Short mmCIF file of C-alpha atoms in Angstrom, two decimals:
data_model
loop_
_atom_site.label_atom_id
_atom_site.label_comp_id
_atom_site.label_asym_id
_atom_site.label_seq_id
_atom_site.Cartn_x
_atom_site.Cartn_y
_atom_site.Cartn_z
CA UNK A 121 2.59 -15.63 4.47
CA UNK A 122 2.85 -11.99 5.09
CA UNK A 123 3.74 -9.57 2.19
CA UNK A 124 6.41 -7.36 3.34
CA UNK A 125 5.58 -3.81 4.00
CA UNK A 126 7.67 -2.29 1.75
CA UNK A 127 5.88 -4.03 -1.15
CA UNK A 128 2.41 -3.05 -0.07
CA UNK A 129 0.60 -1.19 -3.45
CA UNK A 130 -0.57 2.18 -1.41
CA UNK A 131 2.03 4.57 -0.61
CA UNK A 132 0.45 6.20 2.32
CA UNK A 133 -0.85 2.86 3.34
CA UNK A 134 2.70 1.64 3.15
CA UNK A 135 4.07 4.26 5.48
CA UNK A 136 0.98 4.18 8.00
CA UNK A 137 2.07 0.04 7.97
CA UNK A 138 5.59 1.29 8.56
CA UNK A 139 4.84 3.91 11.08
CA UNK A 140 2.83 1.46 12.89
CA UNK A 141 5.52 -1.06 13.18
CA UNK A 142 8.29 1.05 14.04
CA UNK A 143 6.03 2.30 16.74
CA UNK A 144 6.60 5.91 14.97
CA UNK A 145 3.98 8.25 17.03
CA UNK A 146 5.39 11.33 14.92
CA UNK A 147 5.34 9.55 11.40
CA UNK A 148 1.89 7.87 12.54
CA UNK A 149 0.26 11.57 13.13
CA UNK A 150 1.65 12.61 9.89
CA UNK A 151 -0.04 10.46 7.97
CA UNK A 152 -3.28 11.35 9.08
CA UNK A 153 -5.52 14.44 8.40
CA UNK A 154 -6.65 16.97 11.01
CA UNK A 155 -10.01 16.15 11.09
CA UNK A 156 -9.37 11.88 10.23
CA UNK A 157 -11.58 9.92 11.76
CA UNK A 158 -11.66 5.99 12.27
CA UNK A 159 -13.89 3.00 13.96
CA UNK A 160 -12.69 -0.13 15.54
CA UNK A 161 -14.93 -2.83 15.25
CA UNK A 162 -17.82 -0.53 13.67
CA UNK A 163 -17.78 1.39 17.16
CA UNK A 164 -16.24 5.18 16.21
CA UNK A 165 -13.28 5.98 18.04
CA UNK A 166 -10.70 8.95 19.07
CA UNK A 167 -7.68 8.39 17.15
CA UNK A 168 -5.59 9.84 19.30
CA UNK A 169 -6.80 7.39 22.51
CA UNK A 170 -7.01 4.66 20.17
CA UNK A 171 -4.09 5.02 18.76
CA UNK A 172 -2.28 5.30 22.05
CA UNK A 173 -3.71 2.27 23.67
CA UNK A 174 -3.90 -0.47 20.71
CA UNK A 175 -0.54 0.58 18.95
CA UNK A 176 2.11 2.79 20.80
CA UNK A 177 1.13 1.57 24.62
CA UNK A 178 1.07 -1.69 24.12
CA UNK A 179 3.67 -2.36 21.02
CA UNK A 180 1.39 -3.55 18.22
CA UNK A 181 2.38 -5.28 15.11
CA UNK A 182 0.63 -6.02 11.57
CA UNK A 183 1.80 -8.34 9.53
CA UNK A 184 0.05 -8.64 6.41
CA UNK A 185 -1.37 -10.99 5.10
CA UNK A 186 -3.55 -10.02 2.30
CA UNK A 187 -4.20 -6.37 -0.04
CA UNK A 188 -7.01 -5.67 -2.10
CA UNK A 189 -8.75 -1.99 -3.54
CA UNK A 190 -5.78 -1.37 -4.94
CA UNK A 191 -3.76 -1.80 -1.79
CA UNK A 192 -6.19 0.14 0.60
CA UNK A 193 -8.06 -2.50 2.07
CA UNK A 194 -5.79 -5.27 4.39
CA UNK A 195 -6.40 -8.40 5.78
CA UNK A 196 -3.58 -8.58 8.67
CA UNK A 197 -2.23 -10.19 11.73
CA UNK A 198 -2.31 -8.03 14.36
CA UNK A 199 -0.76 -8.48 18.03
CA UNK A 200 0.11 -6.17 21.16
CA UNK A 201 0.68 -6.76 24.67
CA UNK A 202 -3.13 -6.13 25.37
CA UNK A 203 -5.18 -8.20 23.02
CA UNK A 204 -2.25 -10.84 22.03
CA UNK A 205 -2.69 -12.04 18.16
CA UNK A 206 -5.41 -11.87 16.35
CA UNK A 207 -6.50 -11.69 12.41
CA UNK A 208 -8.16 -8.32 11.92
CA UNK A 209 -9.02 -6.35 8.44
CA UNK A 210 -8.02 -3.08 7.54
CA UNK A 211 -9.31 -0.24 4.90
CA UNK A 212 -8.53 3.39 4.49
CA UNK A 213 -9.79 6.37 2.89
CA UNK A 214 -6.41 8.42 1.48
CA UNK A 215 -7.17 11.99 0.03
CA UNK A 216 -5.55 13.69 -3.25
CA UNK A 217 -2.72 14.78 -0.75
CA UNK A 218 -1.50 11.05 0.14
CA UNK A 219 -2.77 11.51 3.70
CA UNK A 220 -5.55 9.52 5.48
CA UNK A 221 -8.56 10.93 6.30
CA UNK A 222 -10.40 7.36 8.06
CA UNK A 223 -9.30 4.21 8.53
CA UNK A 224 -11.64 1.43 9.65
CA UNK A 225 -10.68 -1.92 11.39
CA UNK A 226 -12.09 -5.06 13.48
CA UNK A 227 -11.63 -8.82 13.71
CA UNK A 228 -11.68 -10.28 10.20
#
């Protein structure tokens, strides 16, 4: 059963959920540092490209399913027009400002 977002322990992990979902671009970018970084699969990756084919492109959805680390580590379902569903895992690095500075994720 998925845990809805606005329960989710991490704030900024909350609102990247949110941002995601709402297909946000602007709140998405907020979230993240100027230098963040991430990796898809353990392959690094450009946010920006990443973000713009696997998300915003192609209307992607997490539901999650699971939090641990004190709500920065997520076991979700993911879908988007490209890949369909899948169960994928989720964990992010937040800094002392509340913003993201990585985020890692793959098939779980």
């Amino acid at each position: 059963m998925a845990i809805h977002t606005d329960r989710l322990s991490d704030p900024a992990v909350r609102a990247f959920v949110a941002a995601v979902n709402a297909h946000d671009e602007e709140a998405f970018r907020g979230l993240l540092t100027p230098d963040a970084t991430m990796a898809d699969d353990g392959s690094e990756r450009d946010i920006s490209d990443w973000a713009d084919r696997e998300i915003f492109s192609s209307h992607g959805h997490m539901d999650v399913t699971k939090e641990s680390d004190g709500g920065r580590a997520l076991l979700a379902d993911y879908r988007n027009d490209a890949w369909g569903e899948m169960r994928t895992r989720w964990s992010f690095t937040v800094e002392d400002d509340g913003r993201i500075s990585r985020f890692e994720t793959g098939q779980a």
